[in-house]
Amino acid sequence: MKRTEGRNLFITSLAQVLRSADPAEFAERCALAHFDGVWIRIGRGADRDGNLRHAKLAALSDELSRRGLQLWGWHVPFCADRSAAVREASNVLGWTDEADLAGVVVDAERTPQSPRFRGTEAEAVAYLDPLRRGLESAGRGIAFSSHDQPSLHADMPFAPFLDHIEDVCPQVYYTTADPGTRLRKSIRDYKAIIPAADFATRYKPTGNITMTEDVRFPDVATCLSATSKFLELVANQGLRSCSFWCADTAPDEIWELLADHPGGKSARITSQTGETMNLDTAQLKLNIVQDYVPVGNSNRPGTQMAATSITIHNTDNDSPGANAAAHARYMKGPDAQMRKVSWHFTVDDRFVYQSLPTNEVAWHTATREGNATSIGIEICMNADLGNVDACYDRAALLTAWLAYRLGIHVPSGVYQHHDWSGKDCPGSCGTRKTAGATSLPGCSAITEISDLSMHP
């Protein structure tokens, strides 16, 4: 399912935002400020928002797409009862089709100031089940925006939203120059309800840049200082994505500040041929086939992990036909179970086969620490491998893609098998390209691995 990426911008009113800029000018401003997505409100409860009737909506969508930005919708569910919840989900799916949106941000909150989410867990499920299924079947994404501190909102049914939605974008609405205290409290609360292995890839906080309403800054200087500090904190926490609310009343000076802070921008991977791609495009190019080792097999321990590194291997199998699919089959068979050997991905010149989830331990480094912290990538070396360079290029792209998705530092978080156990592996490196970095710690045999440029 499509995920949110990089830096995103909430818009309550398109009429307000486009009053002083046409769609092309605004899209260019967003691109220069390193935004990857723009999120517009499309409805509250069952009511369709005026943004969907704005005469320049289609032009804005085209201009954003031309610059590589995605346009998402933002819905505020009320869900007073189960029938209302089902009706709201149906409406949202219709609105996303109508505007051809990339996904939907669900803004579910309990607030006394205005009608917001009114239901229980049952109403939440009645809304989320059809909404998620419909979005997923259409290739769209879904994200969850809500209070920054769940512990202060015991009456809000967070559980079904977290069960149905991966990306969590809480509203960390500070109004002073130092957002640190509020962000730390938000991280503390969400770490208590999001599995530790998933936290770094799911928690994507929303900062404040507004100058009016109930969370306004006292002056522009405070807003700018807080924004700069928020971006620094997000980077220091290893978070790969964040958003800002909202463009409607943000000061003009915010655009220059964001342009000078590119750290929040999503992964852009540039190949040796000069092709630039985002994470979604990279994933498609990898041709990943999920062929998991069955749960309960002795070489799939099922132990949860939060990977901090990636380990490169060669299969050491030059037999004809020993491609990625063959090794995935082997890993499900009796010999691999008897030897208790497993790894996460196998790469050849056409496919990547995934045999274990990235948040589960595999047995591939011959060390306790390596197995408990590292994702294993095996690169095929069968005699009938059709295109050796394509195989190593695919391994490089996989390494880059995983590093950005999981927040693994390159190059310090990329290893070879030898670094863990001293084994002569990868033993068929030569001068081939096996990782998207300029060096691999301890891998003196690999002399050319800068096939990919990875830009934060």
Short mmCIF file of C-alpha atoms in Angstrom, two decimals:
data_model
loop_
_atom_site.label_atom_id
_atom_site.label_comp_id
_atom_site.label_asym_id
_atom_site.label_seq_id
_atom_site.Cartn_x
_atom_site.Cartn_y
_atom_site.Cartn_z
CA MET A 1 0.00 0.00 0.00
CA LYS A 2 1.27 3.50 -0.82
CA ARG A 3 3.00 5.22 2.11
CA THR A 4 3.55 8.86 2.94
CA GLU A 5 7.08 10.07 2.26
CA GLY A 6 9.37 12.90 3.20
CA ARG A 7 7.92 16.33 3.95
CA ASN A 8 4.21 17.06 3.55
CA LEU A 9 1.98 20.12 3.80
CA PHE A 10 -1.60 20.41 5.08
CA ILE A 11 -3.99 22.84 3.38
CA THR A 12 -7.38 23.64 4.88
CA SER A 13 -8.57 26.04 2.15
CA LEU A 14 -7.34 25.97 -1.43
CA ALA A 15 -9.10 29.29 -2.04
CA GLN A 16 -6.94 30.89 0.63
CA VAL A 17 -3.68 29.36 -0.59
CA LEU A 18 -4.27 30.01 -4.30
CA ARG A 19 -5.46 33.56 -3.75
CA SER A 20 -1.95 34.95 -4.12
CA ALA A 21 -0.38 32.28 -6.39
CA ASP A 22 -1.54 30.27 -9.37
CA PRO A 23 -1.19 26.45 -9.30
CA ALA A 24 2.16 26.45 -11.12
CA GLU A 25 3.65 29.06 -8.79
CA PHE A 26 2.42 27.29 -5.68
CA ALA A 27 3.62 23.87 -6.87
CA GLU A 28 7.04 25.31 -7.64
CA ARG A 29 7.18 26.89 -4.20
CA CYS A 30 6.37 23.51 -2.64
CA ALA A 31 9.06 21.79 -4.70
CA LEU A 32 11.69 24.36 -3.74
CA ALA A 33 10.72 23.90 -0.08
CA HIS A 34 11.41 20.15 -0.46
CA PHE A 35 7.82 19.01 0.01
CA ASP A 36 6.90 15.58 -1.31
CA GLY A 37 3.16 15.75 -0.73
CA VAL A 38 0.34 18.26 -0.36
CA TRP A 39 -2.69 17.24 1.71
CA ILE A 40 -5.97 19.09 1.13
CA ARG A 41 -9.13 18.75 3.23
CA ILE A 42 -11.78 16.88 1.23
CA GLY A 43 -14.53 16.46 3.79
CA ARG A 44 -15.82 16.56 7.35
CA GLY A 45 -18.09 13.70 8.30
CA ALA A 46 -20.31 12.93 5.31
CA ASP A 47 -20.00 16.45 3.89
CA ARG A 48 -17.84 17.14 0.85
CA ASP A 49 -15.37 19.99 1.22
CA GLY A 50 -15.37 23.03 -1.04
CA ASN A 51 -11.76 22.27 -2.01
CA LEU A 52 -13.05 19.53 -4.30
CA ARG A 53 -15.09 22.11 -6.20
CA HIS A 54 -12.23 24.57 -6.60
CA ALA A 55 -11.78 25.51 -10.25
CA LYS A 56 -7.99 25.15 -10.06
CA LEU A 57 -7.83 21.78 -8.28
CA ALA A 58 -7.08 19.77 -11.42
CA ALA A 59 -4.43 22.25 -12.51
CA LEU A 60 -2.80 22.10 -9.07
CA SER A 61 -2.77 18.30 -9.16
CA ASP A 62 -1.09 18.36 -12.59
CA GLU A 63 1.50 20.94 -11.54
CA LEU A 64 2.39 19.03 -8.39
CA SER A 65 2.67 15.75 -10.30
CA ARG A 66 4.91 17.40 -12.87
CA ARG A 67 7.34 18.22 -10.05
CA GLY A 68 7.15 14.79 -8.42
CA LEU A 69 4.79 15.75 -5.57
CA GLN A 70 1.72 13.75 -4.58
CA LEU A 71 -1.72 15.22 -3.83
CA TRP A 72 -3.51 13.53 -0.92
CA GLY A 73 -6.91 14.15 0.61
CA TRP A 74 -7.59 14.85 4.28
CA HIS A 75 -10.83 13.66 5.87
CA VAL A 76 -12.23 14.37 9.33
CA PRO A 77 -14.45 11.39 10.28
CA PHE A 78 -17.38 11.88 12.68
CA CYS A 79 -18.87 8.32 12.64
CA ALA A 80 -21.73 9.00 15.04
CA ASP A 81 -23.03 5.45 14.45
CA ARG A 82 -22.15 2.47 12.29
CA SER A 83 -24.32 3.45 9.33
CA ALA A 84 -22.81 6.93 9.36
CA ALA A 85 -19.33 5.40 9.49
CA VAL A 86 -20.01 3.24 6.43
CA ARG A 87 -21.52 6.19 4.56
CA GLU A 88 -18.50 8.39 5.33
CA ALA A 89 -16.07 5.74 4.10
CA SER A 90 -18.05 5.35 0.88
CA ASN A 91 -18.06 9.10 0.35
CA VAL A 92 -14.31 9.39 0.89
CA LEU A 93 -13.63 6.65 -1.67
CA GLY A 94 -15.82 8.47 -4.15
CA TRP A 95 -14.07 11.79 -3.53
CA THR A 96 -10.61 10.27 -3.97
CA ASP A 97 -11.69 8.74 -7.28
CA GLU A 98 -13.20 12.03 -8.39
CA ALA A 99 -10.00 14.00 -7.71
CA ASP A 100 -7.62 11.11 -8.50
CA LEU A 101 -5.84 11.54 -5.17
CA ALA A 102 -2.77 9.52 -4.16
CA GLY A 103 -4.19 8.71 -0.73
CA VAL A 104 -6.15 9.91 2.29
CA VAL A 105 -5.10 11.26 5.67
CA VAL A 106 -7.67 10.32 8.32
CA ASP A 107 -7.82 13.11 10.93
CA ALA A 108 -9.60 11.42 13.84
CA GLU A 109 -9.72 13.38 17.09
CA ARG A 110 -11.88 13.98 20.16
CA THR A 111 -12.26 17.72 20.70
CA PRO A 112 -14.93 19.72 22.52
CA GLN A 113 -14.59 22.74 20.23
CA SER A 114 -16.28 21.22 17.17
CA PRO A 115 -17.86 17.93 16.06
CA ARG A 116 -15.12 15.34 15.59
CA PHE A 117 -14.92 11.56 15.91
CA ARG A 118 -17.94 10.49 17.98
CA GLY A 119 -17.89 6.72 17.72
CA THR A 120 -16.47 3.77 19.60
CA GLU A 121 -14.06 1.11 18.34
CA ALA A 122 -16.98 -0.52 16.50
CA GLU A 123 -17.68 2.64 14.50
CA ALA A 124 -13.96 3.09 13.82
CA VAL A 125 -13.75 -0.41 12.34
CA ALA A 126 -16.94 0.12 10.32
CA TYR A 127 -15.30 3.19 8.78
CA LEU A 128 -11.75 1.86 8.40
CA ASP A 129 -12.43 -1.62 6.98
CA PRO A 130 -14.07 -0.51 3.71
CA LEU A 131 -11.92 2.61 3.47
CA ARG A 132 -8.61 0.75 3.67
CA ARG A 133 -9.77 -2.02 1.33
CA GLY A 134 -11.00 0.48 -1.24
CA LEU A 135 -7.87 2.61 -1.13
CA GLU A 136 -5.57 -0.40 -1.30
CA SER A 137 -7.40 -1.91 -4.26
CA ALA A 138 -7.03 1.41 -6.11
CA GLY A 139 -3.30 1.64 -5.34
CA ARG A 140 -3.80 4.57 -2.97
CA GLY A 141 -2.41 5.22 0.49
CA ILE A 142 -3.79 5.99 3.93
CA ALA A 143 -2.34 7.83 6.94
CA PHE A 144 -3.59 8.64 10.45
CA SER A 145 -3.48 12.10 12.00
CA SER A 146 -4.62 12.66 15.57
CA HIS A 147 -3.69 14.01 19.00
CA ASP A 148 0.01 14.10 19.78
CA GLN A 149 -0.42 12.56 23.25
CA PRO A 150 -2.86 9.62 23.33
CA SER A 151 -2.50 9.34 27.12
CA LEU A 152 -4.46 12.61 27.44
CA HIS A 153 -7.37 11.28 25.36
CA ALA A 154 -8.48 8.04 26.97
CA ASP A 155 -11.91 8.29 25.31
CA MET A 156 -10.43 8.19 21.80
CA PRO A 157 -10.30 4.65 20.32
CA PHE A 158 -6.75 4.72 18.96
CA ALA A 159 -6.36 0.94 18.62
CA PRO A 160 -8.39 0.32 15.44
CA PHE A 161 -6.77 3.26 13.68
CA LEU A 162 -3.30 1.94 14.51
CA ASP A 163 -4.32 -1.57 13.47
CA HIS A 164 -5.58 -0.43 10.07
CA ILE A 165 -3.08 2.34 9.25
CA GLU A 166 0.72 2.17 9.11
CA ASP A 167 1.65 5.86 8.89
CA VAL A 168 0.97 7.83 12.09
CA CYS A 169 1.20 11.63 11.73
CA PRO A 170 0.30 13.11 15.14
CA GLN A 171 -0.26 16.85 15.48
CA VAL A 172 2.59 18.17 17.61
CA TYR A 173 1.19 21.70 17.87
CA TYR A 174 3.75 23.72 19.82
CA THR A 175 3.50 27.54 19.94
CA THR A 176 6.89 28.39 21.41
CA ALA A 177 10.36 28.47 19.87
CA ASP A 178 11.26 25.10 21.42
CA PRO A 179 9.08 22.16 20.29
CA GLY A 180 11.31 19.62 22.01
CA THR A 181 9.27 18.98 25.14
CA ARG A 182 6.05 18.40 23.25
CA LEU A 183 7.70 16.19 20.63
CA ARG A 184 9.35 14.06 23.34
CA LYS A 185 5.98 13.58 25.07
CA SER A 186 4.41 12.56 21.78
CA ILE A 187 7.18 10.08 21.03
CA ARG A 188 6.85 8.63 24.54
CA ASP A 189 3.10 8.13 24.18
CA TYR A 190 3.21 6.58 20.72
CA LYS A 191 6.11 4.29 21.62
CA ALA A 192 3.78 2.84 24.23
CA ILE A 193 1.20 1.84 21.59
CA ILE A 194 3.28 1.19 18.42
CA PRO A 195 5.49 -1.94 18.35
CA ALA A 196 9.12 -0.97 18.87
CA ALA A 197 10.26 -2.71 15.67
CA ASP A 198 7.89 -0.55 13.61
CA PHE A 199 8.17 2.81 15.35
CA ALA A 200 10.88 4.39 13.18
CA THR A 201 8.97 3.63 9.97
CA ARG A 202 5.49 4.53 11.26
CA TYR A 203 5.82 7.64 13.44
CA LYS A 204 5.81 10.77 11.22
CA PRO A 205 4.99 13.87 13.31
CA THR A 206 3.21 17.02 12.12
CA GLY A 207 4.69 20.37 13.11
CA ASN A 208 3.03 23.76 13.38
CA ILE A 209 3.59 26.76 11.06
CA THR A 210 0.33 28.68 11.49
CA MET A 211 -0.01 32.26 12.66
CA THR A 212 -3.72 32.27 13.55
CA GLU A 213 -6.44 30.20 15.23
CA ASP A 214 -5.97 28.39 18.53
CA VAL A 215 -2.35 27.26 17.99
CA ARG A 216 -0.89 30.48 16.60
CA PHE A 217 2.65 31.67 17.15
CA PRO A 218 3.09 35.07 18.81
CA ASP A 219 5.27 36.35 15.94
CA VAL A 220 7.05 35.27 12.77
CA ALA A 221 10.47 34.97 14.41
CA THR A 222 9.13 32.41 16.90
CA CYS A 223 7.48 30.42 14.12
CA LEU A 224 10.72 30.28 12.13
CA SER A 225 12.81 29.34 15.15
CA ALA A 226 10.37 26.57 16.12
CA THR A 227 10.26 25.19 12.57
CA SER A 228 14.04 25.04 12.33
CA LYS A 229 14.28 23.30 15.70
CA PHE A 230 11.50 20.84 14.80
CA LEU A 231 13.33 19.79 11.62
CA GLU A 232 16.52 19.32 13.62
CA LEU A 233 14.73 17.18 16.21
CA VAL A 234 13.07 15.03 13.53
CA ALA A 235 16.47 14.39 11.93
CA ASN A 236 18.14 13.64 15.27
CA GLN A 237 15.43 11.13 16.15
CA GLY A 238 16.07 9.27 12.89
CA LEU A 239 12.52 9.94 11.65
CA ARG A 240 12.25 9.76 7.87
CA SER A 241 9.13 11.88 7.40
CA CYS A 242 7.25 14.82 8.86
CA SER A 243 4.45 17.21 7.90
CA PHE A 244 3.38 20.78 8.61
CA TRP A 245 0.00 22.35 9.39
CA CYS A 246 -0.97 24.49 7.70
CA ALA A 247 -0.16 26.48 4.56
CA ASP A 248 -3.21 28.72 4.89
CA THR A 249 -1.76 31.15 7.43
CA ALA A 250 1.93 30.31 7.41
CA PRO A 251 4.24 33.34 7.15
CA ASP A 252 5.84 34.01 3.77
CA GLU A 253 9.26 33.64 5.38
CA ILE A 254 8.61 29.95 6.06
CA TRP A 255 9.20 29.03 2.41
CA GLU A 256 12.77 30.30 2.38
CA LEU A 257 13.53 28.55 5.67
CA LEU A 258 12.21 25.22 4.39
CA ALA A 259 14.12 25.63 1.15
CA ASP A 260 17.31 25.99 3.19
CA HIS A 261 16.56 22.78 5.17
CA PRO A 262 16.42 19.88 2.69
CA GLY A 263 16.82 17.18 5.35
CA GLY A 264 13.12 16.37 5.48
CA LYS A 265 12.85 15.51 1.79
CA SER A 266 12.12 11.92 0.97
CA ALA A 267 14.57 9.54 -0.62
CA ARG A 268 15.60 10.34 -4.16
CA ILE A 269 17.73 7.57 -5.66
CA THR A 270 19.74 8.39 -8.76
CA SER A 271 21.05 5.52 -10.88
CA GLN A 272 24.32 5.39 -12.79
CA THR A 273 22.42 6.30 -15.96
CA GLY A 274 21.07 9.44 -14.29
CA GLU A 275 17.52 8.21 -13.66
CA THR A 276 16.05 9.70 -10.48
CA MET A 277 13.32 7.84 -8.61
CA ASN A 278 11.44 7.97 -5.34
CA LEU A 279 10.89 4.99 -3.04
CA ASP A 280 7.71 3.83 -4.79
CA THR A 281 9.42 3.80 -8.20
CA ALA A 282 12.46 2.04 -6.75
CA GLN A 283 10.24 -0.64 -5.24
CA LEU A 284 8.61 -1.31 -8.61
CA LYS A 285 12.00 -1.59 -10.31
CA LEU A 286 13.19 -4.14 -7.76
CA ASN A 287 10.54 -6.72 -8.80
CA ILE A 288 10.14 -8.01 -5.25
CA VAL A 289 8.45 -11.41 -4.91
CA GLN A 290 7.37 -12.26 -1.37
CA ASP A 291 7.87 -16.00 -0.88
CA TYR A 292 8.10 -16.32 2.90
CA VAL A 293 9.52 -19.23 4.84
CA PRO A 294 6.47 -20.71 6.59
CA VAL A 295 5.83 -19.66 10.15
CA GLY A 296 6.98 -22.44 12.46
CA ASN A 297 9.88 -23.65 10.32
CA SER A 298 13.00 -24.05 12.42
CA ASN A 299 14.93 -21.50 10.34
CA ARG A 300 12.30 -18.82 10.89
CA PRO A 301 12.54 -18.10 14.62
CA GLY A 302 9.92 -15.36 14.52
CA THR A 303 11.93 -13.12 16.84
CA GLN A 304 11.12 -9.43 16.33
CA MET A 305 13.94 -7.00 15.54
CA ALA A 306 14.48 -3.35 14.63
CA ALA A 307 17.21 -3.58 11.99
CA THR A 308 20.12 -1.15 12.29
CA SER A 309 22.27 -2.56 9.47
CA ILE A 310 22.27 -4.47 6.18
CA THR A 311 24.66 -7.36 5.48
CA ILE A 312 25.78 -8.29 1.96
CA HIS A 313 26.47 -11.95 1.02
CA ASN A 314 27.13 -14.01 -2.10
CA THR A 315 25.25 -17.30 -2.39
CA ASP A 316 28.54 -19.19 -3.10
CA ASN A 317 26.48 -21.35 -5.46
CA ASP A 318 27.49 -21.25 -9.14
CA SER A 319 25.26 -24.15 -10.19
CA PRO A 320 23.15 -23.48 -13.28
CA GLY A 321 19.62 -22.50 -12.24
CA ALA A 322 20.67 -21.33 -8.76
CA ASN A 323 18.78 -18.04 -9.13
CA ALA A 324 16.78 -16.05 -6.58
CA ALA A 325 13.66 -18.20 -6.92
CA ALA A 326 15.69 -21.39 -6.41
CA HIS A 327 17.26 -20.06 -3.23
CA ALA A 328 13.87 -18.97 -1.91
CA ARG A 329 12.62 -22.52 -2.47
CA TYR A 330 15.72 -23.91 -0.78
CA MET A 331 15.11 -21.79 2.29
CA LYS A 332 11.69 -23.41 2.75
CA GLY A 333 13.09 -26.93 2.42
CA PRO A 334 14.45 -29.52 4.85
CA ASP A 335 18.17 -28.82 4.38
CA ALA A 336 17.86 -25.13 5.29
CA GLN A 337 15.74 -26.11 8.31
CA MET A 338 18.26 -28.71 9.44
CA ARG A 339 21.14 -26.24 9.09
CA LYS A 340 19.00 -23.44 10.55
CA VAL A 341 20.06 -20.96 7.91
CA SER A 342 17.96 -18.09 6.57
CA TRP A 343 18.21 -14.58 5.19
CA HIS A 344 15.78 -11.87 4.13
CA PHE A 345 16.37 -11.23 0.40
CA THR A 346 17.93 -13.04 -2.58
CA VAL A 347 18.83 -11.02 -5.67
CA ASP A 348 19.44 -12.04 -9.28
CA ASP A 349 19.40 -10.09 -12.54
CA ARG A 350 15.58 -10.14 -12.82
CA PHE A 351 14.02 -10.43 -9.37
CA VAL A 352 14.36 -9.92 -5.64
CA TYR A 353 12.86 -12.75 -3.59
CA GLN A 354 11.93 -11.88 -0.01
CA SER A 355 11.89 -14.84 2.38
CA LEU A 356 11.41 -13.11 5.76
CA PRO A 357 9.85 -9.83 6.92
CA THR A 358 12.40 -7.11 7.64
CA ASN A 359 11.28 -6.92 11.27
CA GLU A 360 12.14 -10.57 11.98
CA VAL A 361 15.51 -12.11 12.86
CA ALA A 362 17.20 -14.33 10.27
CA TRP A 363 20.22 -16.59 10.75
CA HIS A 364 22.83 -15.41 8.25
CA THR A 365 25.83 -13.80 10.03
CA ALA A 366 26.92 -16.63 12.37
CA THR A 367 26.86 -14.14 15.26
CA ARG A 368 24.18 -13.30 17.81
CA GLU A 369 24.57 -9.55 17.34
CA GLY A 370 24.56 -9.68 13.55
CA ASN A 371 21.47 -11.86 13.39
CA ALA A 372 19.64 -9.70 15.92
CA THR A 373 20.29 -6.38 14.16
CA SER A 374 20.97 -6.93 10.44
CA ILE A 375 18.99 -7.64 7.29
CA GLY A 376 20.63 -10.28 5.08
CA ILE A 377 20.92 -9.85 1.29
CA GLU A 378 22.27 -12.78 -0.75
CA ILE A 379 23.49 -11.99 -4.30
CA CYS A 380 23.28 -14.83 -6.80
CA MET A 381 26.35 -16.04 -8.72
CA ASN A 382 24.92 -18.97 -10.74
CA ALA A 383 26.84 -19.84 -13.91
CA ASP A 384 23.86 -19.06 -16.15
CA LEU A 385 23.16 -15.65 -14.61
CA GLY A 386 22.07 -13.66 -17.64
CA ASN A 387 23.32 -10.17 -16.73
CA VAL A 388 25.86 -9.92 -13.92
CA ASP A 389 25.90 -6.12 -13.87
CA ALA A 390 22.11 -5.99 -13.66
CA CYS A 391 22.24 -8.38 -10.70
CA TYR A 392 24.64 -6.20 -8.75
CA ASP A 393 22.81 -3.03 -9.73
CA ARG A 394 19.60 -4.56 -8.37
CA ALA A 395 21.37 -5.43 -5.11
CA ALA A 396 22.59 -1.84 -4.88
CA LEU A 397 19.09 -0.49 -5.42
CA LEU A 398 17.67 -2.88 -2.82
CA THR A 399 20.29 -1.75 -0.30
CA ALA A 400 19.49 1.91 -0.93
CA TRP A 401 15.74 1.31 -0.77
CA LEU A 402 15.96 -0.60 2.51
CA ALA A 403 18.31 1.96 4.05
CA TYR A 404 15.91 4.83 3.44
CA ARG A 405 12.80 2.90 4.43
CA LEU A 406 14.29 1.70 7.70
CA GLY A 407 16.47 4.68 8.61
CA ILE A 408 19.75 2.75 8.28
CA HIS A 409 22.78 4.97 7.85
CA VAL A 410 24.85 4.59 4.69
CA PRO A 411 27.68 3.64 4.56
CA SER A 412 28.27 2.90 8.25
CA GLY A 413 25.23 0.62 8.49
CA VAL A 414 26.14 -1.56 5.48
CA TYR A 415 28.36 -4.61 6.15
CA GLN A 416 29.64 -7.75 4.50
CA HIS A 417 29.34 -11.18 6.09
CA HIS A 418 33.08 -11.08 6.79
CA ASP A 419 32.63 -8.14 9.18
CA TRP A 420 30.57 -10.26 11.54
CA SER A 421 32.22 -13.68 11.51
CA GLY A 422 35.41 -13.46 9.46
CA LYS A 423 33.99 -15.72 6.73
CA ASP A 424 35.27 -15.03 3.20
CA CYS A 425 31.91 -13.70 2.13
CA PRO A 426 30.91 -12.09 -0.14
CA GLY A 427 33.57 -14.12 -1.92
CA SER A 428 32.78 -13.11 -5.49
CA CYS A 429 32.83 -9.34 -5.17
CA GLY A 430 35.64 -8.46 -7.53
CA THR A 431 34.99 -4.89 -8.63
CA ARG A 432 31.25 -5.27 -8.80
CA LYS A 433 28.71 -2.91 -7.31
CA THR A 434 26.91 -4.31 -4.29
CA ALA A 435 25.66 -1.35 -2.28
CA GLY A 436 24.54 2.20 -2.80
CA ALA A 437 27.39 3.84 -0.96
CA THR A 438 30.95 4.98 -1.49
CA SER A 439 32.48 2.43 0.86
CA LEU A 440 31.64 -0.70 2.81
CA PRO A 441 33.20 -1.03 6.27
CA GLY A 442 35.77 -3.84 6.20
CA CYS A 443 35.05 -4.91 2.62
CA SER A 444 38.37 -4.22 0.96
CA ALA A 445 37.56 -6.57 -1.94
CA ILE A 446 34.78 -4.30 -3.17
CA THR A 447 36.34 -1.35 -4.97
CA GLU A 448 33.43 -0.05 -7.02
CA ILE A 449 30.13 0.32 -5.20
CA SER A 450 29.06 3.89 -5.92
CA ASP A 451 26.46 2.86 -8.48
CA LEU A 452 23.72 4.77 -6.69
CA SER A 453 23.66 8.29 -5.32
CA MET A 454 21.24 8.50 -2.40
CA HIS A 455 20.02 11.93 -1.41
CA PRO A 456 18.23 12.61 1.89
#
